[in-house]
Amino acid sequence: MTSQNNPQSFFVCPNLILMKNSKVLLLRRMDWAPLWPSYWHCVTGKMEQGETPKQTIIREAFEEVGLDIYPTTYNLTIEHVFETAPQCYHQLYV
């Protein structure tokens, strides 16, 4: 994705904070991952063309951990931009 005013490429990456019985689902990145190796993170992924953040979360939850989820509300949204060359990652926590 690119902005007309700013041609720098960026990725919008919704993140799922999944809680059940006072536990939070976290995944650990592979030690060879190019970005933040061995770090813990939420279920996340890049939005595909024409996809909403909610659709991305549903797809990524299934692809990454095999969960069929049906979020009906967003409890929290925090936006954070990671400016990492050559792309900028715009994180949405919902």
mmCIF file of C-alpha atoms in Angstrom:
data_model
loop_
_atom_site.group_PDB
_atom_site.id
_atom_site.type_symbol
_atom_site.label_atom_id
_atom_site.label_comp_id
_atom_site.label_asym_id
_atom_site.label_seq_id
_atom_site.Cartn_x
_atom_site.Cartn_y
_atom_site.Cartn_z
ATOM 1 C CA MET A 1 0.000 0.000 0.000
ATOM 2 C CA THR A 2 1.223 3.494 -0.723
ATOM 3 C CA SER A 3 -0.074 6.950 -0.005
ATOM 4 C CA GLN A 4 -0.515 9.468 -2.801
ATOM 5 C CA ASN A 5 1.172 12.126 -0.646
ATOM 6 C CA ASN A 6 3.928 9.795 0.557
ATOM 7 C CA PRO A 7 5.150 7.192 -1.943
ATOM 8 C CA GLN A 8 6.934 5.198 0.801
ATOM 9 C CA SER A 9 5.433 1.724 0.972
ATOM 10 C CA PHE A 10 3.794 0.610 4.189
ATOM 11 C CA PHE A 11 1.902 -2.408 5.506
ATOM 12 C CA VAL A 12 -1.198 -2.269 7.678
ATOM 13 C CA CYS A 13 -1.055 -5.180 10.118
ATOM 14 C CA PRO A 14 -4.050 -5.740 12.401
ATOM 15 C CA ASN A 15 -3.196 -7.641 15.595
ATOM 16 C CA LEU A 16 -5.568 -9.822 17.608
ATOM 17 C CA ILE A 17 -5.416 -9.746 21.391
ATOM 18 C CA LEU A 18 -7.230 -12.955 22.273
ATOM 19 C CA MET A 19 -8.078 -13.485 25.942
ATOM 20 C CA LYS A 20 -9.793 -16.437 27.579
ATOM 21 C CA ASN A 21 -9.906 -17.314 31.297
ATOM 22 C CA SER A 22 -7.448 -14.476 32.096
ATOM 23 C CA LYS A 23 -4.914 -15.861 29.570
ATOM 24 C CA VAL A 24 -3.613 -14.102 26.459
ATOM 25 C CA LEU A 25 -2.658 -15.977 23.300
ATOM 26 C CA LEU A 26 0.890 -15.094 22.214
ATOM 27 C CA LEU A 27 3.027 -16.569 19.447
ATOM 28 C CA ARG A 28 6.816 -16.646 19.339
ATOM 29 C CA ARG A 29 8.560 -15.542 16.167
ATOM 30 C CA MET A 30 11.114 -17.884 14.637
ATOM 31 C CA ASP A 31 14.727 -17.084 15.470
ATOM 32 C CA TRP A 32 15.455 -16.608 11.749
ATOM 33 C CA ALA A 33 12.596 -14.112 11.194
ATOM 34 C CA PRO A 34 13.904 -10.961 9.473
ATOM 35 C CA LEU A 35 11.920 -8.656 11.778
ATOM 36 C CA TRP A 36 12.026 -9.080 15.581
ATOM 37 C CA PRO A 37 13.409 -12.656 15.683
ATOM 38 C CA SER A 38 12.469 -14.731 18.771
ATOM 39 C CA TYR A 39 10.075 -12.039 20.041
ATOM 40 C CA TRP A 40 6.601 -12.840 21.375
ATOM 41 C CA HIS A 41 3.661 -11.260 19.545
ATOM 42 C CA CYS A 42 -0.070 -11.414 18.997
ATOM 43 C CA VAL A 43 -1.753 -13.074 16.020
ATOM 44 C CA THR A 44 -1.083 -10.635 13.202
ATOM 45 C CA GLY A 45 -0.669 -10.331 9.481
ATOM 46 C CA LYS A 46 -0.629 -7.945 6.565
ATOM 47 C CA MET A 47 -3.955 -6.815 5.158
ATOM 48 C CA GLU A 48 -4.618 -8.097 1.653
ATOM 49 C CA GLN A 49 -6.005 -5.849 -1.061
ATOM 50 C CA GLY A 50 -9.660 -4.999 -0.356
ATOM 51 C CA GLU A 51 -9.623 -6.641 3.087
ATOM 52 C CA THR A 52 -10.866 -4.962 6.287
ATOM 53 C CA PRO A 53 -8.918 -5.222 9.563
ATOM 54 C CA LYS A 54 -11.621 -7.555 10.922
ATOM 55 C CA GLN A 55 -11.358 -9.843 7.881
ATOM 56 C CA THR A 56 -7.570 -9.875 8.239
ATOM 57 C CA ILE A 57 -7.802 -10.910 11.894
ATOM 58 C CA ILE A 58 -10.249 -13.723 11.096
ATOM 59 C CA ARG A 59 -8.029 -15.006 8.255
ATOM 60 C CA GLU A 60 -4.780 -14.741 10.195
ATOM 61 C CA ALA A 61 -6.201 -16.456 13.309
ATOM 62 C CA PHE A 62 -7.065 -19.433 11.118
ATOM 63 C CA GLU A 63 -3.817 -19.408 9.108
ATOM 64 C CA GLU A 64 -1.477 -18.969 12.084
ATOM 65 C CA VAL A 65 -3.111 -21.090 14.795
ATOM 66 C CA GLY A 66 -6.117 -22.845 13.210
ATOM 67 C CA LEU A 67 -8.748 -20.862 15.135
ATOM 68 C CA ASP A 68 -12.145 -20.015 13.681
ATOM 69 C CA ILE A 69 -13.049 -16.738 15.350
ATOM 70 C CA TYR A 70 -16.040 -14.459 14.932
ATOM 71 C CA PRO A 71 -15.242 -11.105 16.572
ATOM 72 C CA THR A 72 -18.373 -9.027 17.005
ATOM 73 C CA THR A 73 -16.864 -5.980 18.721
ATOM 74 C CA TYR A 74 -13.533 -4.263 19.019
ATOM 75 C CA ASN A 75 -12.649 -3.739 22.664
ATOM 76 C CA LEU A 76 -9.479 -1.747 22.140
ATOM 77 C CA THR A 77 -7.666 -0.118 19.270
ATOM 78 C CA ILE A 78 -4.090 1.087 19.581
ATOM 79 C CA GLU A 79 -2.229 2.283 16.538
ATOM 80 C CA HIS A 80 1.552 2.218 16.329
ATOM 81 C CA VAL A 81 3.791 2.857 13.350
ATOM 82 C CA PHE A 82 7.101 1.012 13.025
ATOM 83 C CA GLU A 83 9.273 2.768 10.466
ATOM 84 C CA THR A 84 11.542 -0.013 9.299
ATOM 85 C CA ALA A 85 13.354 0.308 6.009
ATOM 86 C CA PRO A 86 12.291 -0.222 3.330
ATOM 87 C CA GLN A 87 8.699 -0.591 4.575
ATOM 88 C CA CYS A 88 6.682 1.069 7.308
ATOM 89 C CA TYR A 89 4.503 -1.223 9.462
ATOM 90 C CA HIS A 90 1.291 0.353 10.728
ATOM 91 C CA GLN A 91 0.053 -1.894 13.564
ATOM 92 C CA LEU A 92 -3.586 -1.956 14.667
ATOM 93 C CA TYR A 93 -4.298 -3.754 17.931
ATOM 94 C CA VAL A 94 -7.968 -4.669 18.180
#
